[in-house]
Amino acid sequence: MAAALQVLRHLARAPLSPLLWGGPLARLASSMALAEQAQQLFESTVGAVLPGPMLQRALSLDPDSGQLKVRDRSFQLQQNLYLVGFGKAVLGMATAAEELLGQHLVQGVISVPKGIRAAMESAGKQEMLLKPHSRVQVFEGAENNLPDRDALRAALAIRQLAEGLTADDLLLVLISGGGSALLPAPIPPVTLEEKQTLTKLLAARGATIQELNTIRKALSQLKGGGLAQAAYPAQVVSLILSDVVGDPVEVIASGPTVASIHSVQDCLHILNRYGLRAALPRSVKTVLARADSDPHGPHTCGHVLNVIIGSNALALAEAQKQAEALGYRAVVLSTAMQGDVKSVAQFYALLARVAGTRLTMPGAGASVEEDEQLYELAAELQLPDLQLKEALEAVVGTRGPVCLLAGGEPTVQLQGSGKGGRNQELALRVGAELGRWPLGPADVLFLSGGTDGQDGPTEAAGAWVRPELTSQAAAQGLDVAAFLAHNDSHTFFCRFQGGAHLLHTGLTGTNVMDAHLLFLQPR
């Protein structure tokens, strides 16, 4: 058995030879090969956006003159540099920043996920850890990506540092995904619990990250440009690792260094949409009414330079390059995949059928009805950068294996009390959809993973599935539909084939949303 596994792993390093596509060994090897390659490419996606290399590309320091260059701007350092940060990737970003800046850094405060230092240490990722006697104070909090008292203490320490700066100082702000939960500072009299409850209710009813952040900003001392205002008159440079579709700086971590463009009316419109306005606590109504009558109006952030240093697009570009090196015809479909997870799953499953038909029977083509349905689904998802036509044309033009890549952040409307995350839920829904119709003589695999390594309140980053999932699960006595009805995807994957389909990376130290990989290989 061990020798057979060695053979299969050897086959997994490259797409299967056309001479082997037909036999039973090839099908067994193909199954393992696709699974291993999917995980390998996911790791490449994450590796492209690790915080250290990205920060080093964005910053350069002339040790002789003390000039710090950020893109095309220069800043003179003279014992006047301070650092704050918040997000899942900020520990590694701060480590790289302190190594580069050395003695120029006077003081720093960062807010990072609970347990991340221990996780990095146990994983041997020393490059993600601050050195002993670092000038950066670390707070850990926001367990399971939810704001808590530890994150609140960190936010208040960050605010205190910012408020003590002068016009001669420079504040370097490191921001990444997860920053919203790690920088909670509600405007009194709103309590952390009240703000958290409101955010949970909105998320459970399907609110987008943009809508969630609009509400968060309205109720926060530091979001929506509040941190930049606290640091004024110091100069502020924000280095941002984007975890939001389209990379809008005002949305990432709720835009602490970007003046909010939203009004109280925007907040009320969102609350009305999800039926929550009538149930608002008195404290929230008080803060919204106060903001509505503020004679000074919204503040500006003219003293701030915001720079995106990493994104989902960068990660997918690296994965595409790695897939092509393995012999795949690789196409990036979209870096803006969003919408309800059910619709996204239907899109991927139908795409697999249409693309698989074109790949294995290029003369036949998919049915007109399936083509129309696919384009209708794509239109409903409203993906601004979707390269669907180009992807299908590329499939027709190749005779070998294909890898279609996408990134983004679908939303899940919670109906049950199960355990899972959007990546595991998406994978399970795609697996169920793939099993609904024959896919022809092609091996198909779909993987969805969160680049931060944690999908919802679980230890998995995501999962991968094949069309046989539903029938294989039924043979184990597992009802896929029942698990989906309870949003219990993680429990399903833990029980299904001993958890073999779960994607485990541990906390990665970065975060640029999710990656979706769809593999099609002719038999």
Short mmCIF file of C-alpha atoms in Angstrom, two decimals:
data_model
loop_
_atom_site.label_atom_id
_atom_site.label_comp_id
_atom_site.label_asym_id
_atom_site.label_seq_id
_atom_site.Cartn_x
_atom_site.Cartn_y
_atom_site.Cartn_z
CA MET A 1 0.00 0.00 0.00
CA ALA A 2 2.83 2.38 0.90
CA ALA A 3 4.49 1.75 -2.47
CA ALA A 4 1.19 2.43 -4.24
CA LEU A 5 0.82 5.71 -2.38
CA GLN A 6 4.35 6.70 -3.46
CA VAL A 7 3.39 6.04 -7.08
CA LEU A 8 0.20 8.04 -6.72
CA ARG A 9 2.03 10.94 -5.09
CA HIS A 10 4.56 10.89 -7.94
CA LEU A 11 1.67 11.09 -10.39
CA ALA A 12 0.24 13.98 -8.35
CA ARG A 13 3.19 16.19 -9.19
CA ALA A 14 1.99 16.67 -12.78
CA PRO A 15 -1.28 16.20 -14.69
CA LEU A 16 -1.76 12.64 -15.81
CA SER A 17 -0.35 11.57 -19.15
CA PRO A 18 -2.99 11.22 -21.89
CA LEU A 19 -1.85 7.59 -22.28
CA LEU A 20 -3.05 6.85 -18.74
CA TRP A 21 -6.37 8.66 -18.71
CA GLY A 22 -8.48 5.61 -19.46
CA GLY A 23 -7.43 2.88 -16.99
CA PRO A 24 -8.59 2.12 -13.44
CA LEU A 25 -5.17 2.93 -11.93
CA ALA A 26 -5.30 6.25 -13.73
CA ARG A 27 -8.71 7.03 -12.23
CA LEU A 28 -7.46 6.18 -8.74
CA ALA A 29 -4.28 8.16 -9.30
CA SER A 30 -6.24 11.01 -10.84
CA SER A 31 -8.39 11.31 -7.73
CA MET A 32 -5.39 11.63 -5.45
CA ALA A 33 -3.48 13.76 -7.95
CA LEU A 34 -6.26 16.30 -8.23
CA ALA A 35 -6.68 16.50 -4.46
CA GLU A 36 -2.96 16.97 -3.86
CA GLN A 37 -2.58 19.49 -6.67
CA ALA A 38 -5.60 21.43 -5.44
CA GLN A 39 -4.07 21.75 -2.00
CA GLN A 40 -0.68 22.57 -3.48
CA LEU A 41 -2.14 25.38 -5.57
CA PHE A 42 -4.09 26.70 -2.61
CA GLU A 43 -0.82 26.89 -0.68
CA SER A 44 0.73 28.79 -3.61
CA THR A 45 -2.19 31.23 -3.48
CA VAL A 46 -1.53 31.91 0.19
CA GLY A 47 2.24 32.01 -0.25
CA ALA A 48 1.95 34.85 -2.77
CA VAL A 49 0.47 37.19 -0.17
CA LEU A 50 2.48 36.46 2.95
CA PRO A 51 2.96 39.74 4.83
CA GLY A 52 6.75 39.98 5.04
CA PRO A 53 7.58 39.96 1.31
CA MET A 54 4.66 42.25 0.49
CA LEU A 55 5.69 44.83 3.06
CA GLN A 56 9.29 44.73 1.90
CA ARG A 57 8.13 45.46 -1.66
CA ALA A 58 6.10 48.46 -0.47
CA LEU A 59 8.72 50.07 1.80
CA SER A 60 12.36 51.01 1.33
CA LEU A 61 14.67 52.78 3.77
CA ASP A 62 17.86 54.67 2.97
CA PRO A 63 20.00 53.97 6.07
CA ASP A 64 22.33 56.91 5.39
CA SER A 65 19.73 59.67 4.96
CA GLY A 66 16.96 58.12 7.06
CA GLN A 67 14.53 58.58 4.19
CA LEU A 68 11.60 56.17 4.16
CA LYS A 69 10.13 55.69 0.71
CA VAL A 70 6.57 54.46 0.28
CA ARG A 71 5.79 54.09 -3.40
CA ASP A 72 6.56 57.58 -4.78
CA ARG A 73 6.44 59.43 -1.44
CA SER A 74 9.37 60.03 0.93
CA PHE A 75 9.32 60.68 4.69
CA GLN A 76 12.21 61.82 6.89
CA LEU A 77 12.74 59.60 9.92
CA GLN A 78 14.27 61.14 13.04
CA GLN A 79 13.14 59.13 16.06
CA ASN A 80 9.60 60.10 15.07
CA LEU A 81 8.14 56.87 13.72
CA TYR A 82 5.30 55.04 15.49
CA LEU A 83 3.42 51.93 14.45
CA VAL A 84 -0.06 50.54 15.05
CA GLY A 85 -1.78 47.63 13.37
CA PHE A 86 -4.78 45.33 13.47
CA GLY A 87 -5.70 42.26 11.46
CA LYS A 88 -4.95 38.61 10.85
CA ALA A 89 -1.79 39.36 8.88
CA VAL A 90 -0.47 42.16 11.08
CA LEU A 91 1.85 40.10 13.28
CA GLY A 92 3.98 39.19 10.28
CA MET A 93 3.64 42.69 8.82
CA ALA A 94 4.85 44.26 12.08
CA THR A 95 7.75 41.81 12.31
CA ALA A 96 8.89 42.72 8.80
CA ALA A 97 8.38 46.44 9.46
CA GLU A 98 10.43 46.44 12.67
CA GLU A 99 13.22 44.50 10.98
CA LEU A 100 13.34 47.07 8.18
CA LEU A 101 12.93 50.20 10.31
CA GLY A 102 15.16 49.22 13.23
CA GLN A 103 15.99 51.99 15.69
CA HIS A 104 13.84 54.51 13.83
CA LEU A 105 10.76 52.87 15.37
CA VAL A 106 9.96 54.49 18.72
CA GLN A 107 6.90 52.50 19.79
CA GLY A 108 4.20 50.24 18.40
CA VAL A 109 0.89 48.62 19.38
CA ILE A 110 -0.81 45.86 17.39
CA SER A 111 -4.03 43.90 17.79
CA VAL A 112 -3.90 40.34 16.41
CA PRO A 113 -6.05 37.18 16.63
CA LYS A 114 -6.05 35.21 19.86
CA GLY A 115 -3.53 32.38 19.78
CA ILE A 116 -1.73 33.51 16.62
CA ARG A 117 1.73 33.76 18.23
CA ALA A 118 1.50 30.25 19.65
CA ALA A 119 0.20 28.96 16.31
CA MET A 120 3.06 30.58 14.37
CA GLU A 121 5.60 29.26 16.85
CA SER A 122 4.27 25.70 16.76
CA ALA A 123 4.24 25.86 12.94
CA GLY A 124 7.89 26.96 12.92
CA LYS A 125 7.06 30.28 11.24
CA GLN A 126 9.71 32.33 13.03
CA GLU A 127 9.62 34.98 10.30
CA MET A 128 6.11 35.86 11.54
CA LEU A 129 7.22 36.47 15.14
CA LEU A 130 8.55 39.65 16.71
CA LYS A 131 12.01 39.42 18.21
CA PRO A 132 12.59 39.50 21.98
CA HIS A 133 12.73 43.08 23.34
CA SER A 134 10.61 44.30 20.43
CA ARG A 135 9.31 47.86 20.67
CA VAL A 136 5.92 46.65 19.51
CA GLN A 137 3.34 45.75 22.17
CA VAL A 138 1.08 42.87 21.13
CA PHE A 139 -2.54 42.37 22.16
CA GLU A 140 -4.35 39.16 21.24
CA GLY A 141 -8.13 39.04 21.02
CA ALA A 142 -11.21 38.64 18.81
CA GLU A 143 -11.41 34.88 19.26
CA ASN A 144 -13.22 33.28 16.30
CA ASN A 145 -13.12 36.67 14.57
CA LEU A 146 -15.58 38.24 17.01
CA PRO A 147 -14.81 41.50 18.88
CA ASP A 148 -14.25 40.99 22.61
CA ARG A 149 -12.89 42.71 25.71
CA ASP A 150 -9.28 41.87 24.81
CA ALA A 151 -9.68 43.50 21.38
CA LEU A 152 -11.33 46.50 23.03
CA ARG A 153 -8.29 46.95 25.30
CA ALA A 154 -6.06 46.82 22.24
CA ALA A 155 -8.19 49.41 20.41
CA LEU A 156 -8.02 51.80 23.37
CA ALA A 157 -4.22 51.39 23.55
CA ILE A 158 -3.98 52.15 19.82
CA ARG A 159 -6.17 55.23 20.25
CA GLN A 160 -4.03 56.43 23.17
CA LEU A 161 -0.84 56.13 21.12
CA ALA A 162 -2.39 57.96 18.16
CA GLU A 163 -3.75 60.81 20.28
CA GLY A 164 -0.29 61.49 21.74
CA LEU A 165 1.36 62.22 18.35
CA THR A 166 2.49 65.63 17.09
CA ALA A 167 2.92 67.28 13.69
CA ASP A 168 6.56 66.07 13.64
CA ASP A 169 5.58 62.41 13.93
CA LEU A 170 4.82 59.72 11.37
CA LEU A 171 2.33 56.95 12.15
CA LEU A 172 2.66 53.72 10.16
CA VAL A 173 -0.66 51.84 10.21
CA LEU A 174 -0.72 48.17 9.23
CA ILE A 175 -4.16 46.92 8.21
CA SER A 176 -5.39 43.53 7.06
CA GLY A 177 -8.53 41.43 6.96
CA GLY A 178 -10.03 40.76 10.37
CA GLY A 179 -9.12 44.29 11.41
CA SER A 180 -12.70 45.29 12.14
CA ALA A 181 -13.12 42.70 14.89
CA LEU A 182 -9.68 43.56 16.31
CA LEU A 183 -10.36 47.30 16.58
CA PRO A 184 -13.67 47.61 18.45
CA ALA A 185 -14.17 50.97 20.17
CA PRO A 186 -17.89 51.75 20.30
CA ILE A 187 -18.98 55.34 20.75
CA PRO A 188 -20.51 55.68 24.24
CA PRO A 189 -23.17 54.93 25.36
CA VAL A 190 -23.11 51.97 22.92
CA THR A 191 -21.54 48.94 24.59
CA LEU A 192 -19.38 46.33 22.90
CA GLU A 193 -22.08 43.72 23.50
CA GLU A 194 -24.79 45.87 21.89
CA LYS A 195 -22.65 46.55 18.83
CA GLN A 196 -21.68 42.89 18.57
CA THR A 197 -25.30 41.72 18.82
CA LEU A 198 -26.38 44.11 16.07
CA THR A 199 -23.52 42.97 13.81
CA LYS A 200 -24.37 39.29 14.38
CA LEU A 201 -28.04 39.89 13.55
CA LEU A 202 -27.12 41.67 10.31
CA ALA A 203 -24.66 38.94 9.30
CA ALA A 204 -27.18 36.19 10.06
CA ARG A 205 -29.71 37.90 7.77
CA GLY A 206 -27.26 38.03 4.86
CA ALA A 207 -25.85 41.56 5.08
CA THR A 208 -22.80 42.13 2.87
CA ILE A 209 -19.42 43.09 4.32
CA GLN A 210 -19.97 46.58 2.90
CA GLU A 211 -23.26 46.91 4.79
CA LEU A 212 -21.76 45.53 8.00
CA ASN A 213 -18.90 47.98 7.81
CA THR A 214 -21.22 50.95 7.19
CA ILE A 215 -22.95 50.18 10.50
CA ARG A 216 -19.67 49.49 12.31
CA LYS A 217 -18.21 52.82 11.20
CA ALA A 218 -21.23 54.79 12.35
CA LEU A 219 -20.93 53.34 15.86
CA SER A 220 -17.12 53.40 16.19
CA GLN A 221 -14.59 55.85 17.60
CA LEU A 222 -11.79 54.59 15.30
CA LYS A 223 -13.39 53.22 12.14
CA GLY A 224 -14.51 55.40 9.23
CA GLY A 225 -11.44 57.66 9.53
CA GLY A 226 -11.57 57.87 13.32
CA LEU A 227 -8.01 56.58 13.80
CA ALA A 228 -6.63 59.09 11.28
CA GLN A 229 -8.49 61.86 13.09
CA ALA A 230 -7.06 60.73 16.45
CA ALA A 231 -3.52 60.85 15.02
CA TYR A 232 -3.89 64.35 13.52
CA PRO A 233 -1.71 66.42 12.99
CA ALA A 234 0.82 63.59 12.54
CA GLN A 235 1.38 62.22 9.03
CA VAL A 236 -0.22 58.80 8.57
CA VAL A 237 0.83 56.04 6.15
CA SER A 238 -1.45 52.99 5.95
CA LEU A 239 -0.21 49.78 4.36
CA ILE A 240 -3.25 47.66 3.57
CA LEU A 241 -3.65 43.98 2.78
CA SER A 242 -7.07 43.80 1.16
CA ASP A 243 -9.68 41.20 2.08
CA VAL A 244 -12.58 42.92 0.31
CA VAL A 245 -13.84 42.54 -3.27
CA GLY A 246 -12.54 45.41 -5.41
CA ASP A 247 -10.04 46.54 -2.73
CA PRO A 248 -12.00 49.63 -1.53
CA VAL A 249 -9.84 51.21 1.19
CA GLU A 250 -12.90 52.68 2.91
CA VAL A 251 -14.30 49.18 3.51
CA ILE A 252 -11.21 47.15 4.51
CA ALA A 253 -11.24 46.86 8.33
CA SER A 254 -14.03 49.47 8.16
CA GLY A 255 -11.66 52.18 6.89
CA PRO A 256 -9.97 53.54 10.05
CA THR A 257 -7.77 55.86 7.97
CA VAL A 258 -10.38 56.79 5.34
CA ALA A 259 -13.08 59.39 5.93
CA SER A 260 -16.51 57.77 5.83
CA ILE A 261 -18.72 58.71 2.89
CA HIS A 262 -21.83 57.18 4.47
CA SER A 263 -24.56 59.09 6.25
CA VAL A 264 -26.93 58.19 9.04
CA GLN A 265 -29.60 57.71 6.36
CA ASP A 266 -27.45 55.00 4.77
CA CYS A 267 -27.36 53.19 8.13
CA LEU A 268 -31.10 53.46 8.59
CA HIS A 269 -31.68 52.16 5.06
CA ILE A 270 -29.57 49.05 5.84
CA LEU A 271 -31.32 48.47 9.16
CA ASN A 272 -34.72 48.78 7.47
CA ARG A 273 -33.68 46.34 4.72
CA TYR A 274 -33.01 43.62 7.29
CA GLY A 275 -35.94 44.48 9.55
CA LEU A 276 -33.83 45.62 12.51
CA ARG A 277 -34.57 49.33 12.87
CA ALA A 278 -37.45 48.86 15.29
CA ALA A 279 -35.37 46.63 17.57
CA LEU A 280 -32.41 49.03 17.96
CA PRO A 281 -31.14 49.63 21.51
CA ARG A 282 -31.65 53.16 22.83
CA SER A 283 -27.87 53.72 22.87
CA VAL A 284 -27.56 53.06 19.13
CA LYS A 285 -30.43 55.44 18.38
CA THR A 286 -28.68 58.07 20.54
CA VAL A 287 -25.36 57.78 18.65
CA LEU A 288 -27.04 57.87 15.22
CA ALA A 289 -29.12 60.93 16.20
CA ARG A 290 -26.01 62.69 17.53
CA ALA A 291 -24.10 62.03 14.29
CA ASP A 292 -27.03 63.26 12.22
CA SER A 293 -26.96 66.64 14.01
CA ASP A 294 -23.15 67.12 14.12
CA PRO A 295 -22.55 70.72 12.90
CA HIS A 296 -18.95 69.96 11.87
CA GLY A 297 -20.00 67.24 9.44
CA PRO A 298 -17.64 64.43 8.41
CA HIS A 299 -13.89 64.98 8.86
CA THR A 300 -11.33 64.62 6.06
CA CYS A 301 -8.09 62.63 5.91
CA GLY A 302 -5.76 64.84 3.85
CA HIS A 303 -2.78 63.91 6.07
CA VAL A 304 -3.07 60.20 5.16
CA LEU A 305 -1.45 58.05 2.46
CA ASN A 306 -3.31 54.76 1.95
CA VAL A 307 -1.49 52.05 -0.02
CA ILE A 308 -2.80 48.59 -1.01
CA ILE A 309 0.16 46.19 -0.78
CA GLY A 310 -1.60 42.85 -1.38
CA SER A 311 -4.89 41.50 -2.68
CA ASN A 312 -6.82 38.49 -3.90
CA ALA A 313 -5.87 39.33 -7.49
CA LEU A 314 -2.16 39.06 -6.64
CA ALA A 315 -2.72 35.70 -4.94
CA LEU A 316 -4.72 34.25 -7.84
CA ALA A 317 -2.14 35.45 -10.37
CA GLU A 318 0.50 33.39 -8.55
CA ALA A 319 -1.80 30.36 -8.38
CA GLN A 320 -2.45 30.69 -12.12
CA LYS A 321 1.28 30.74 -12.78
CA GLN A 322 1.84 27.66 -10.62
CA ALA A 323 -1.05 25.80 -12.29
CA GLU A 324 0.40 26.51 -15.72
CA ALA A 325 3.79 25.23 -14.53
CA LEU A 326 2.04 21.95 -13.61
CA GLY A 327 0.67 21.67 -17.15
CA TYR A 328 -2.84 23.05 -16.65
CA ARG A 329 -4.59 25.54 -18.89
CA ALA A 330 -5.35 28.05 -16.14
CA VAL A 331 -7.78 30.97 -16.30
CA VAL A 332 -8.75 33.45 -13.59
CA LEU A 333 -12.54 33.76 -13.74
CA SER A 334 -13.05 36.55 -11.22
CA THR A 335 -11.54 38.15 -8.13
CA ALA A 336 -14.96 39.49 -7.10
CA MET A 337 -16.98 36.33 -6.47
CA GLN A 338 -19.79 37.33 -4.13
CA GLY A 339 -23.49 36.79 -3.59
CA ASP A 340 -25.52 34.11 -1.86
CA VAL A 341 -23.57 30.89 -1.41
CA LYS A 342 -26.43 28.85 -2.96
CA SER A 343 -26.27 30.82 -6.21
CA VAL A 344 -22.47 30.70 -6.28
CA ALA A 345 -22.58 26.90 -5.83
CA GLN A 346 -25.10 26.51 -8.65
CA PHE A 347 -22.87 28.64 -10.89
CA TYR A 348 -19.75 26.55 -10.23
CA ALA A 349 -21.56 23.25 -10.71
CA LEU A 350 -23.14 24.30 -13.99
CA LEU A 351 -19.81 25.77 -15.12
CA ALA A 352 -18.19 22.38 -14.44
CA ARG A 353 -20.82 20.67 -16.62
CA VAL A 354 -20.62 23.18 -19.49
CA ALA A 355 -16.83 23.42 -19.42
CA GLY A 356 -16.45 19.65 -18.98
CA THR A 357 -18.58 18.97 -22.06
CA ARG A 358 -16.52 21.38 -24.14
CA LEU A 359 -13.30 19.85 -22.84
CA THR A 360 -14.14 16.20 -23.48
CA MET A 361 -16.48 16.57 -26.48
CA PRO A 362 -15.40 19.81 -28.19
CA GLY A 363 -17.42 19.09 -31.31
CA ALA A 364 -20.64 18.55 -29.41
CA GLY A 365 -20.65 21.56 -27.11
CA ALA A 366 -23.03 22.12 -24.24
CA SER A 367 -26.74 22.43 -24.83
CA VAL A 368 -28.08 25.86 -25.66
CA GLU A 369 -30.28 25.65 -22.56
CA GLU A 370 -27.28 25.00 -20.27
CA ASP A 371 -25.29 27.81 -21.85
CA GLU A 372 -28.15 30.23 -21.33
CA GLN A 373 -28.68 29.10 -17.77
CA LEU A 374 -24.98 29.56 -16.99
CA TYR A 375 -24.92 33.11 -18.35
CA GLU A 376 -28.15 33.91 -16.48
CA LEU A 377 -26.60 32.73 -13.21
CA ALA A 378 -23.51 34.81 -13.94
CA ALA A 379 -25.66 37.88 -14.58
CA GLU A 380 -27.52 37.36 -11.29
CA LEU A 381 -24.22 37.28 -9.39
CA GLN A 382 -23.26 40.68 -10.91
CA LEU A 383 -19.53 40.00 -11.06
CA PRO A 384 -17.86 43.06 -12.62
CA ASP A 385 -14.69 41.28 -13.74
CA LEU A 386 -16.07 37.88 -14.77
CA GLN A 387 -14.11 36.27 -17.62
CA LEU A 388 -16.65 33.55 -18.38
CA LYS A 389 -16.58 33.73 -22.18
CA GLU A 390 -12.78 33.77 -22.19
CA ALA A 391 -12.64 30.78 -19.84
CA LEU A 392 -15.00 28.68 -21.96
CA GLU A 393 -13.09 29.58 -25.14
CA ALA A 394 -9.85 28.52 -23.44
CA VAL A 395 -11.40 25.17 -22.49
CA VAL A 396 -12.40 24.46 -26.11
CA GLY A 397 -8.89 25.26 -27.26
CA THR A 398 -7.17 22.72 -25.04
CA ARG A 399 -7.12 18.92 -24.88
CA GLY A 400 -5.51 18.63 -21.47
CA PRO A 401 -6.37 19.47 -17.89
CA VAL A 402 -7.93 22.82 -16.99
CA CYS A 403 -7.90 24.87 -13.79
CA LEU A 404 -10.41 27.71 -13.38
CA LEU A 405 -9.61 30.05 -10.51
CA ALA A 406 -11.68 32.65 -8.68
CA GLY A 407 -11.64 34.59 -5.45
CA GLY A 408 -14.00 36.60 -3.35
CA GLU A 409 -16.33 36.19 -0.42
CA PRO A 410 -19.83 34.71 -0.83
CA THR A 411 -22.38 35.22 1.93
CA VAL A 412 -24.24 32.58 3.93
CA GLN A 413 -27.71 33.18 5.32
CA LEU A 414 -27.82 31.26 8.58
CA GLN A 415 -30.85 29.02 9.03
CA GLY A 416 -29.54 26.49 11.51
CA SER A 417 -27.22 26.30 14.51
CA GLY A 418 -24.61 24.01 12.99
CA LYS A 419 -20.87 24.57 12.78
CA GLY A 420 -19.15 25.66 9.60
CA GLY A 421 -17.86 28.51 7.48
CA ARG A 422 -18.62 29.92 4.06
CA ASN A 423 -15.86 27.89 2.35
CA GLN A 424 -16.98 24.55 3.75
CA GLU A 425 -20.61 25.42 3.05
CA LEU A 426 -19.77 26.43 -0.52
CA ALA A 427 -17.77 23.25 -1.11
CA LEU A 428 -20.55 21.07 0.29
CA ARG A 429 -23.18 22.81 -1.85
CA VAL A 430 -21.01 22.48 -4.97
CA GLY A 431 -20.48 18.80 -4.22
CA ALA A 432 -24.23 18.28 -3.90
CA GLU A 433 -24.90 20.15 -7.15
CA LEU A 434 -22.19 18.26 -9.06
CA GLY A 435 -23.86 14.97 -8.18
CA ARG A 436 -27.18 15.99 -9.70
CA TRP A 437 -26.20 15.29 -13.32
CA PRO A 438 -23.59 13.29 -15.26
CA LEU A 439 -20.42 15.21 -16.07
CA GLY A 440 -19.11 13.06 -18.91
CA PRO A 441 -15.63 11.54 -19.19
CA ALA A 442 -13.89 14.11 -17.00
CA ASP A 443 -12.51 14.13 -13.47
CA VAL A 444 -13.79 17.17 -11.59
CA LEU A 445 -12.69 18.62 -8.27
CA PHE A 446 -13.70 21.84 -6.55
CA LEU A 447 -11.83 23.46 -3.63
CA SER A 448 -12.79 26.49 -1.56
CA GLY A 449 -10.45 27.84 1.11
CA GLY A 450 -9.99 30.95 3.21
CA THR A 451 -6.52 32.40 2.78
CA ASP A 452 -6.35 33.17 6.52
CA GLY A 453 -6.48 29.45 7.29
CA GLN A 454 -9.62 29.68 9.42
CA ASP A 455 -13.07 29.19 7.93
CA GLY A 456 -15.63 30.43 10.42
CA PRO A 457 -15.24 29.20 14.01
CA THR A 458 -13.41 26.03 12.89
CA GLU A 459 -9.82 24.86 12.58
CA ALA A 460 -10.20 24.15 8.86
CA ALA A 461 -9.46 26.61 6.06
CA GLY A 462 -12.07 25.03 3.78
CA ALA A 463 -12.74 21.80 1.92
CA TRP A 464 -12.59 20.07 -1.44
CA VAL A 465 -15.23 17.93 -3.15
CA ARG A 466 -15.84 15.68 -6.13
CA PRO A 467 -19.09 14.73 -7.93
CA GLU A 468 -19.31 11.43 -6.03
CA LEU A 469 -19.73 13.22 -2.70
CA THR A 470 -23.49 12.75 -2.25
CA SER A 471 -23.51 9.04 -3.12
CA GLN A 472 -20.41 8.32 -1.03
CA ALA A 473 -21.90 10.25 1.90
CA ALA A 474 -25.17 8.30 1.60
CA ALA A 475 -23.19 5.06 1.81
CA GLN A 476 -21.89 6.30 5.17
CA GLY A 477 -25.40 7.22 6.30
CA LEU A 478 -24.79 10.97 5.90
CA ASP A 479 -27.57 13.11 4.44
CA VAL A 480 -25.97 16.12 2.71
CA ALA A 481 -29.25 18.04 2.50
CA ALA A 482 -29.84 17.71 6.25
CA PHE A 483 -26.38 19.08 7.08
CA LEU A 484 -26.89 22.00 4.69
CA ALA A 485 -30.30 22.78 6.21
CA HIS A 486 -28.57 23.31 9.56
CA ASN A 487 -25.49 25.13 8.18
CA ASP A 488 -23.50 22.23 9.61
CA SER A 489 -20.88 21.77 6.90
CA HIS A 490 -17.93 21.35 9.26
CA THR A 491 -19.60 18.50 11.14
CA PHE A 492 -20.36 16.85 7.80
CA PHE A 493 -16.77 17.04 6.55
CA CYS A 494 -15.41 15.81 9.90
CA ARG A 495 -17.55 12.68 9.58
CA PHE A 496 -17.21 12.19 5.82
CA GLN A 497 -14.35 9.78 5.03
CA GLY A 498 -12.66 10.60 8.33
CA GLY A 499 -12.24 14.29 7.56
CA ALA A 500 -10.08 13.63 4.49
CA HIS A 501 -11.77 16.37 2.48
CA LEU A 502 -11.05 19.16 4.96
CA LEU A 503 -8.35 21.67 4.10
CA HIS A 504 -6.03 22.20 7.08
CA THR A 505 -3.32 24.87 6.87
CA GLY A 506 -3.38 26.36 10.36
CA LEU A 507 -3.43 30.14 10.72
CA THR A 508 -1.48 31.42 7.73
CA GLY A 509 -0.66 34.92 8.94
CA THR A 510 -2.31 36.54 5.93
CA ASN A 511 -5.84 37.21 4.65
CA VAL A 512 -7.02 38.15 1.13
CA MET A 513 -10.51 36.60 1.17
CA ASP A 514 -11.17 33.15 -0.29
CA ALA A 515 -9.81 31.16 -3.20
CA HIS A 516 -11.97 28.86 -5.35
CA LEU A 517 -10.29 26.29 -7.60
CA LEU A 518 -12.20 24.21 -10.17
CA PHE A 519 -10.25 21.38 -11.83
CA LEU A 520 -11.35 19.55 -14.98
CA GLN A 521 -9.27 16.69 -16.32
CA PRO A 522 -10.23 14.42 -19.25
CA ARG A 523 -10.15 10.71 -18.53
#
